[in-house]
PDB file of C-alpha atoms and ligand atoms in Angstrom:
ATOM      1  CA  UNK A   1     131.107  74.666 123.714  1.00 52.00           C
ATOM      2  CA  UNK A   2     127.838  76.738 123.908  1.00 48.00           C
ATOM      3  CA  UNK A   3     126.500  77.174 120.619  1.00 52.00           C
ATOM      4  CA  UNK A   4     123.928  79.584 120.668  1.00 58.00           C
ATOM      5  CA  UNK A   5     126.659  82.745 122.442  1.00 82.00           C
ATOM      6  CA  UNK A   6     129.909  83.890 120.726  1.00 94.00           C
ATOM      7  CA  UNK A   7     133.031  81.765 121.737  1.00 96.00           C
ATOM      8  CA  UNK A   8     134.493  83.338 125.230  1.00 97.00           C
ATOM      9  CA  UNK A   9     137.892  83.893 124.774  1.00 98.00           C
ATOM     10  CA  UNK A  10     140.423  84.141 127.492  1.00 98.00           C
ATOM     11  CA  UNK A  11     143.968  85.867 126.320  1.00 98.00           C
ATOM     12  CA  UNK A  12     147.664  84.904 127.556  1.00 98.00           C
ATOM     13  CA  UNK A  13     150.033  87.852 127.773  1.00 98.00           C
ATOM     14  CA  UNK A  14     153.740  89.539 129.206  1.00 98.00           C
ATOM     15  CA  UNK A  15     154.113  92.189 127.152  1.00 98.00           C
ATOM     16  CA  UNK A  16     153.485  94.323 124.502  1.00 98.00           C
ATOM     17  CA  UNK A  17     149.958  93.147 123.523  1.00 98.00           C
ATOM     18  CA  UNK A  18     150.218  94.034 120.055  1.00 98.00           C
ATOM     19  CA  UNK A  19     148.653  90.408 119.199  1.00 98.00           C
ATOM     20  CA  UNK A  20     146.017  91.083 122.369  1.00 98.00           C
ATOM     21  CA  UNK A  21     144.723  94.619 120.205  1.00 98.00           C
ATOM     22  CA  UNK A  22     144.114  93.032 117.087  1.00 98.00           C
ATOM     23  CA  UNK A  23     142.031  90.322 118.494  1.00 98.00           C
ATOM     24  CA  UNK A  24     140.148  93.658 120.855  1.00 98.00           C
ATOM     25  CA  UNK A  25     139.869  95.529 117.118  1.00 98.00           C
ATOM     26  CA  UNK A  26     138.770  91.894 115.264  1.00 98.00           C
ATOM     27  CA  UNK A  27     136.396  91.573 118.226  1.00 98.00           C
ATOM     28  CA  UNK A  28     135.021  95.282 118.098  1.00 97.00           C
ATOM     29  CA  UNK A  29     134.625  95.434 114.397  1.00 98.00           C
ATOM     30  CA  UNK A  30     132.669  92.555 114.329  1.00 97.00           C
ATOM     31  CA  UNK A  31     134.943  90.546 112.572  1.00 96.00           C
ATOM     32  CA  UNK A  32     134.797  87.565 115.345  1.00 97.00           C
ATOM     33  CA  UNK A  33     131.308  86.424 116.781  1.00 95.00           C
ATOM     34  CA  UNK A  34     133.740  86.065 120.244  1.00 97.00           C
ATOM     35  CA  UNK A  35     133.832  88.290 123.192  1.00 97.00           C
ATOM     36  CA  UNK A  36     137.197  88.344 125.096  1.00 98.00           C
ATOM     37  CA  UNK A  37     135.898  86.972 129.015  1.00 98.00           C
ATOM     38  CA  UNK A  38     139.972  87.861 130.780  1.00 98.00           C
ATOM     39  CA  UNK A  39     143.186  88.843 129.400  1.00 98.00           C
ATOM     40  CA  UNK A  40     146.126  87.541 131.882  1.00 98.00           C
ATOM     41  CA  UNK A  41     149.433  88.480 132.393  1.00 98.00           C
ATOM     42  CA  UNK A  42     152.323  86.823 134.550  1.00 98.00           C
ATOM     43  CA  UNK A  43     153.697  90.503 134.627  1.00 98.00           C
ATOM     44  CA  UNK A  44     151.730  93.619 136.747  1.00 98.00           C
ATOM     45  CA  UNK A  45     153.667  96.256 134.651  1.00 98.00           C
ATOM     46  CA  UNK A  46     152.306  94.450 130.817  1.00 98.00           C
ATOM     47  CA  UNK A  47     151.709  97.198 128.401  1.00 98.00           C
ATOM     48  CA  UNK A  48     149.478  94.770 126.908  1.00 98.00           C
ATOM     49  CA  UNK A  49     146.011  95.127 130.464  1.00 98.00           C
ATOM     50  CA  UNK A  50     147.003  98.679 129.261  1.00 98.00           C
ATOM     51  CA  UNK A  51     145.111  97.869 125.955  1.00 98.00           C
ATOM     52  CA  UNK A  52     142.100  96.451 127.945  1.00 98.00           C
ATOM     53  CA  UNK A  53     139.342  98.631 129.081  1.00 94.00           C
ATOM     54  CA  UNK A  54     136.075  96.995 130.032  1.00 95.00           C
ATOM     55  CA  UNK A  55     137.813  93.371 130.248  1.00 98.00           C
ATOM     56  CA  UNK A  56     138.670  91.954 132.890  1.00 98.00           C
ATOM     57  CA  UNK A  57     142.353  92.041 133.559  1.00 98.00           C
ATOM     58  CA  UNK A  58     143.971  89.351 136.265  1.00 98.00           C
ATOM     59  CA  UNK A  59     147.186  89.419 137.241  1.00 98.00           C
ATOM     60  CA  UNK A  60     148.990  85.875 138.288  1.00 98.00           C
ATOM     61  CA  UNK A  61     152.674  86.222 139.360  1.00 98.00           C
ATOM     62  CA  UNK A  62     155.177  83.267 139.365  1.00 98.00           C
ATOM     63  CA  UNK A  63     156.730  84.075 142.560  1.00 97.00           C
ATOM     64  CA  UNK A  64     153.354  84.394 144.335  1.00 98.00           C
ATOM     65  CA  UNK A  65     152.940  80.825 143.924  1.00 98.00           C
ATOM     66  CA  UNK A  66     155.196  78.132 145.274  1.00 98.00           C
ATOM     67  CA  UNK A  67     155.427  75.685 142.291  1.00 97.00           C
ATOM     68  CA  UNK A  68     155.269  75.856 138.461  1.00 96.00           C
ATOM     69  CA  UNK A  69     152.281  73.416 138.639  1.00 97.00           C
ATOM     70  CA  UNK A  70     150.087  75.494 141.159  1.00 98.00           C
ATOM     71  CA  UNK A  71     150.787  78.539 139.089  1.00 98.00           C
ATOM     72  CA  UNK A  72     149.687  76.794 135.965  1.00 97.00           C
ATOM     73  CA  UNK A  73     146.374  75.741 137.590  1.00 98.00           C
ATOM     74  CA  UNK A  74     145.900  79.395 139.425  1.00 98.00           C
ATOM     75  CA  UNK A  75     145.603  81.149 135.575  1.00 98.00           C
ATOM     76  CA  UNK A  76     143.511  77.939 134.425  1.00 98.00           C
ATOM     77  CA  UNK A  77     141.265  78.625 137.519  1.00 98.00           C
ATOM     78  CA  UNK A  78     140.879  82.194 136.496  1.00 98.00           C
ATOM     79  CA  UNK A  79     140.480  81.102 132.798  1.00 98.00           C
ATOM     80  CA  UNK A  80     137.391  78.805 134.115  1.00 98.00           C
ATOM     81  CA  UNK A  81     136.004  80.838 136.468  1.00 98.00           C
ATOM     82  CA  UNK A  82     135.463  83.622 133.338  1.00 98.00           C
ATOM     83  CA  UNK A  83     134.185  80.479 131.174  1.00 97.00           C
ATOM     84  CA  UNK A  84     136.632  80.284 128.594  1.00 97.00           C
ATOM     85  CA  UNK A  85     136.510  78.030 125.650  1.00 96.00           C
ATOM     86  CA  UNK A  86     139.387  78.652 124.408  1.00 97.00           C
ATOM     87  CA  UNK A  87     142.739  80.642 125.135  1.00 98.00           C
ATOM     88  CA  UNK A  88     144.821  82.063 123.145  1.00 98.00           C
ATOM     89  CA  UNK A  89     149.023  82.604 124.168  1.00 98.00           C
ATOM     90  CA  UNK A  90     149.333  86.213 122.866  1.00 98.00           C
ATOM     91  CA  UNK A  91     153.212  86.862 123.413  1.00 98.00           C
ATOM     92  CA  UNK A  92     152.891  84.972 126.869  1.00 98.00           C
ATOM     93  CA  UNK A  93     156.361  84.032 127.926  1.00 96.00           C
ATOM     94  CA  UNK A  94     155.956  80.955 129.770  1.00 95.00           C
ATOM     95  CA  UNK A  95     155.246  77.213 128.883  1.00 93.00           C
ATOM     96  CA  UNK A  96     152.817  75.776 130.577  1.00 95.00           C
ATOM     97  CA  UNK A  97     152.762  72.455 132.031  1.00 94.00           C
ATOM     98  CA  UNK A  98     150.705  68.921 131.377  1.00 94.00           C
ATOM     99  CA  UNK A  99     148.050  70.059 134.190  1.00 94.00           C
ATOM    100  CA  UNK A 100     147.482  73.426 132.251  1.00 97.00           C
ATOM    101  CA  UNK A 101     147.407  71.057 129.140  1.00 95.00           C
ATOM    102  CA  UNK A 102     145.368  68.475 130.458  1.00 95.00           C
ATOM    103  CA  UNK A 103     142.688  70.879 131.345  1.00 96.00           C
ATOM    104  CA  UNK A 104     142.605  72.782 128.156  1.00 95.00           C
ATOM    105  CA  UNK A 105     143.359  70.512 125.695  1.00 93.00           C
ATOM    106  CA  UNK A 106     142.730  71.166 122.017  1.00 93.00           C
ATOM    107  CA  UNK A 107     141.161  74.629 123.768  1.00 95.00           C
ATOM    108  CA  UNK A 108     144.630  76.516 123.913  1.00 97.00           C
ATOM    109  CA  UNK A 109     146.278  78.330 120.913  1.00 97.00           C
ATOM    110  CA  UNK A 110     150.119  79.948 120.814  1.00 97.00           C
ATOM    111  CA  UNK A 111     151.594  82.354 118.201  1.00 98.00           C
ATOM    112  CA  UNK A 112     154.986  81.929 117.429  1.00 98.00           C
ATOM    113  CA  UNK A 113     157.181  84.313 115.194  1.00 98.00           C
ATOM    114  CA  UNK A 114     159.090  81.459 112.720  1.00 98.00           C
ATOM    115  CA  UNK A 115     157.425  78.865 110.389  1.00 98.00           C
ATOM    116  CA  UNK A 116     157.657  75.876 113.138  1.00 98.00           C
ATOM    117  CA  UNK A 117     158.964  73.875 113.686  1.00 98.00           C
ATOM    118  CA  UNK A 118     161.772  75.949 112.281  1.00 98.00           C
ATOM    119  CA  UNK A 119     163.521  78.013 115.799  1.00 98.00           C
ATOM    120  CA  UNK A 120     161.083  77.249 118.857  1.00 98.00           C
ATOM    121  CA  UNK A 121     161.677  79.675 121.794  1.00 97.00           C
ATOM    122  CA  UNK A 122     163.176  82.674 122.363  1.00 97.00           C
ATOM    123  CA  UNK A 123     164.012  85.052 119.238  1.00 98.00           C
ATOM    124  CA  UNK A 124     162.867  83.225 116.828  1.00 98.00           C
ATOM    125  CA  UNK A 125     163.459  86.063 114.514  1.00 98.00           C
ATOM    126  CA  UNK A 126     167.352  86.436 115.628  1.00 98.00           C
ATOM    127  CA  UNK A 127     167.835  82.387 115.531  1.00 98.00           C
ATOM    128  CA  UNK A 128     166.080  82.999 111.692  1.00 98.00           C
ATOM    129  CA  UNK A 129     168.757  85.502 110.765  1.00 98.00           C
ATOM    130  CA  UNK A 130     171.559  83.339 112.325  1.00 98.00           C
ATOM    131  CA  UNK A 131     170.637  80.463 110.261  1.00 98.00           C
ATOM    132  CA  UNK A 132     170.747  82.333 107.180  1.00 98.00           C
ATOM    133  CA  UNK A 133     167.283  81.353 106.299  1.00 98.00           C
ATOM    134  CA  UNK A 134     165.593  83.367 103.217  1.00 98.00           C
ATOM    135  CA  UNK A 135     161.514  82.652 104.002  1.00 98.00           C
ATOM    136  CA  UNK A 136     160.769  82.783 107.851  1.00 98.00           C
ATOM    137  CA  UNK A 137     156.814  83.677 108.821  1.00 98.00           C
ATOM    138  CA  UNK A 138     154.516  82.746 111.571  1.00 98.00           C
ATOM    139  CA  UNK A 139     152.922  80.099 113.266  1.00 98.00           C
ATOM    140  CA  UNK A 140     149.833  79.066 114.918  1.00 97.00           C
ATOM    141  CA  UNK A 141     149.658  75.909 117.158  1.00 97.00           C
ATOM    142  CA  UNK A 142     148.054  74.642 119.267  1.00 96.00           C
ATOM    143  CA  UNK A 143     149.440  74.074 122.765  1.00 96.00           C
ATOM    144  CA  UNK A 144     150.748  71.197 124.179  1.00 93.00           C
ATOM    145  CA  UNK A 145     153.550  70.255 126.888  1.00 88.00           C
ATOM    146  CA  UNK A 146     155.593  71.091 124.590  1.00 91.00           C
ATOM    147  CA  UNK A 147     158.146  73.950 123.983  1.00 93.00           C
ATOM    148  CA  UNK A 148     156.143  75.393 120.820  1.00 95.00           C
ATOM    149  CA  UNK A 149     155.728  72.146 119.652  1.00 94.00           C
ATOM    150  CA  UNK A 150     152.318  71.365 118.646  1.00 95.00           C
ATOM    151  CA  UNK A 151     150.042  70.635 115.781  1.00 95.00           C
ATOM    152  CA  UNK A 152     150.580  73.330 113.417  1.00 96.00           C
ATOM    153  CA  UNK A 153     147.198  74.727 112.260  1.00 96.00           C
ATOM    154  CA  UNK A 154     148.386  78.156 110.687  1.00 97.00           C
ATOM    155  CA  UNK A 155     151.444  79.676 108.552  1.00 98.00           C
ATOM    156  CA  UNK A 156     152.355  82.998 106.668  1.00 98.00           C
ATOM    157  CA  UNK A 157     155.798  83.034 105.236  1.00 98.00           C
ATOM    158  CA  UNK A 158     157.695  86.091 105.562  1.00 98.00           C
ATOM    159  CA  UNK A 159     160.913  87.025 103.465  1.00 98.00           C
ATOM    160  CA  UNK A 160     163.803  87.533 105.150  1.00 98.00           C
ATOM    161  CA  UNK A 161     165.953  90.394 102.894  1.00 98.00           C
ATOM    162  CA  UNK A 162     169.774  90.680 102.595  1.00 97.00           C
ATOM    163  CA  UNK A 163     170.181  93.658 104.715  1.00 98.00           C
ATOM    164  CA  UNK A 164     167.729  92.705 107.671  1.00 98.00           C
ATOM    165  CA  UNK A 165     168.275  93.343 111.482  1.00 98.00           C
ATOM    166  CA  UNK A 166     166.475  91.546 113.853  1.00 98.00           C
ATOM    167  CA  UNK A 167     163.968  94.629 114.377  1.00 98.00           C
ATOM    168  CA  UNK A 168     163.279  94.907 110.802  1.00 98.00           C
ATOM    169  CA  UNK A 169     162.329  91.009 110.509  1.00 98.00           C
ATOM    170  CA  UNK A 170     160.714  90.953 113.374  1.00 98.00           C
ATOM    171  CA  UNK A 171     158.614  93.428 112.929  1.00 98.00           C
ATOM    172  CA  UNK A 172     157.585  92.747 109.490  1.00 98.00           C
ATOM    173  CA  UNK A 173     156.522  89.096 111.005  1.00 98.00           C
ATOM    174  CA  UNK A 174     154.108  90.957 112.929  1.00 98.00           C
ATOM    175  CA  UNK A 175     152.510  92.474 111.070  1.00 98.00           C
ATOM    176  CA  UNK A 176     151.479  88.578 109.639  1.00 98.00           C
ATOM    177  CA  UNK A 177     151.228  87.427 113.152  1.00 98.00           C
ATOM    178  CA  UNK A 178     147.643  89.789 113.132  1.00 98.00           C
ATOM    179  CA  UNK A 179     145.980  88.300 110.967  1.00 98.00           C
ATOM    180  CA  UNK A 180     146.895  85.334 110.953  1.00 98.00           C
ATOM    181  CA  UNK A 181     146.010  84.738 114.779  1.00 98.00           C
ATOM    182  CA  UNK A 182     142.724  86.588 114.059  1.00 98.00           C
ATOM    183  CA  UNK A 183     141.912  84.575 110.768  1.00 97.00           C
ATOM    184  CA  UNK A 184     142.876  81.521 112.582  1.00 97.00           C
ATOM    185  CA  UNK A 185     140.414  81.908 115.447  1.00 97.00           C
ATOM    186  CA  UNK A 186     137.817  82.959 113.270  1.00 97.00           C
ATOM    187  CA  UNK A 187     138.339  79.732 111.485  1.00 95.00           C
ATOM    188  CA  UNK A 188     138.270  77.719 114.906  1.00 95.00           C
ATOM    189  CA  UNK A 189     135.154  79.722 114.799  1.00 94.00           C
ATOM    190  CA  UNK A 190     133.467  78.246 111.635  1.00 90.00           C
ATOM    191  CA  UNK A 191     134.453  74.844 112.202  1.00 87.00           C
ATOM    192  CA  UNK A 192     132.630  75.269 115.581  1.00 66.00           C
ATOM    193  CA  UNK A 193     129.597  76.181 114.146  1.00 58.00           C
ATOM    194  CA  UNK A 194     130.135  73.652 111.231  1.00 61.00           C
ATOM    195  CA  UNK A 195     130.013  70.193 113.728  1.00 49.00           C
ATOM    196  CA  UNK A 196     127.037  72.087 115.973  1.00 46.00           C
ATOM    197  CA  UNK A 197     124.915  72.209 112.608  1.00 47.00           C
ATOM    198  CA  UNK A 198     125.668  68.498 111.810  1.00 43.00           C
ATOM    199  CA  UNK A 199     124.481  67.938 115.201  1.00 42.00           C
ATOM    200  CA  UNK A 200     121.510  70.056 114.706  1.00 43.00           C
ATOM    201  CA  UNK A 201     120.782  68.138 112.480  1.00 41.00           C
ATOM    202  CA  UNK A 202     121.388  64.913 113.102  1.00 39.00           C
ATOM    203  CA  UNK A 203     118.795  62.947 114.397  1.00 40.00           C
ATOM    204  CA  UNK A 204     118.497  62.547 118.035  1.00 34.00           C
TER     205      UNK A 204
HETATM  206  C1  GRF B   1     154.842  87.996 118.834  1.00 94.66           C
HETATM  207  O1  GRF B   1     156.058  87.802 118.236  1.00 94.66           O
HETATM  208  C2  GRF B   1     154.450  86.190 119.119  1.00 94.66           C
HETATM  209  O2  GRF B   1     154.465  85.848 118.177  1.00 94.66           O
HETATM  210  C3  GRF B   1     155.932  85.691 120.014  1.00 94.66           C
HETATM  211  O3  GRF B   1     155.764  87.209 121.451  1.00 94.66           O
HETATM  212  C4  GRF B   1     155.636  88.490 120.168  1.00 94.66           C
HETATM  213  C5  GRF B   1     154.470  89.030 121.273  1.00 94.66           C
HETATM  214  O4  GRF B   1     153.818  90.804 120.949  1.00 94.66           O
HETATM  215  N1  GRF B   1     154.916  85.073 121.344  1.00 94.66           N
HETATM  216  P1  GRF B   1     152.996  91.185 121.540  1.00 94.66           P
HETATM  217  O5  GRF B   1     153.061  91.114 122.892  1.00 94.66           O
HETATM  218  O6  GRF B   1     151.749  90.410 120.677  1.00 94.66           O
HETATM  219  O7  GRF B   1     153.040  92.336 120.856  1.00 94.66           O
END
């Protein structure tokens, strides 16, 4: 990573894009020393794409590639072409394979609407309700080749209320996701500066 420039972020989306919006807003407010270099969607009609005024947007559909490996590699190519240093999966509804993980190891994070390792995969809020947990939340973790299983970086707990529906719980968790995701990116940036600070101070 370069230490003389803003961190270049690539955001992967499939849907609504409220987490993408939280990053866009934080960058615009000067709260993140970062730049969104590119947004990649696997869905041409993702509402997230309507939020990216002035940011390069690229659609990469799974159906356009013969294998999942070719699809993953097309995404990684676009991210590299845009000089992306940190990849943020923000509502990206596909699992990226080992080829992608190798190319962005330790540099890709995902936000998930549960307190992992509980309830990985789809409809995590529904899973939480079905199990009757009293506390759920959201997690930001590093992406590895497992489904929502990489090392956990940050979590926020959210109470589950007795009259919660999947919608009401999802909404309460989502509000926390936005802050948690931005805060985690900020911490990644700060750590980068600390590391460079140490390197700069070390004799060569
Ligand atoms: C969020 O709940 C996120 O945790 C999950 O998918 C949802 C995406 O929401 N991975 P949005 O597209 O960011 O609004």
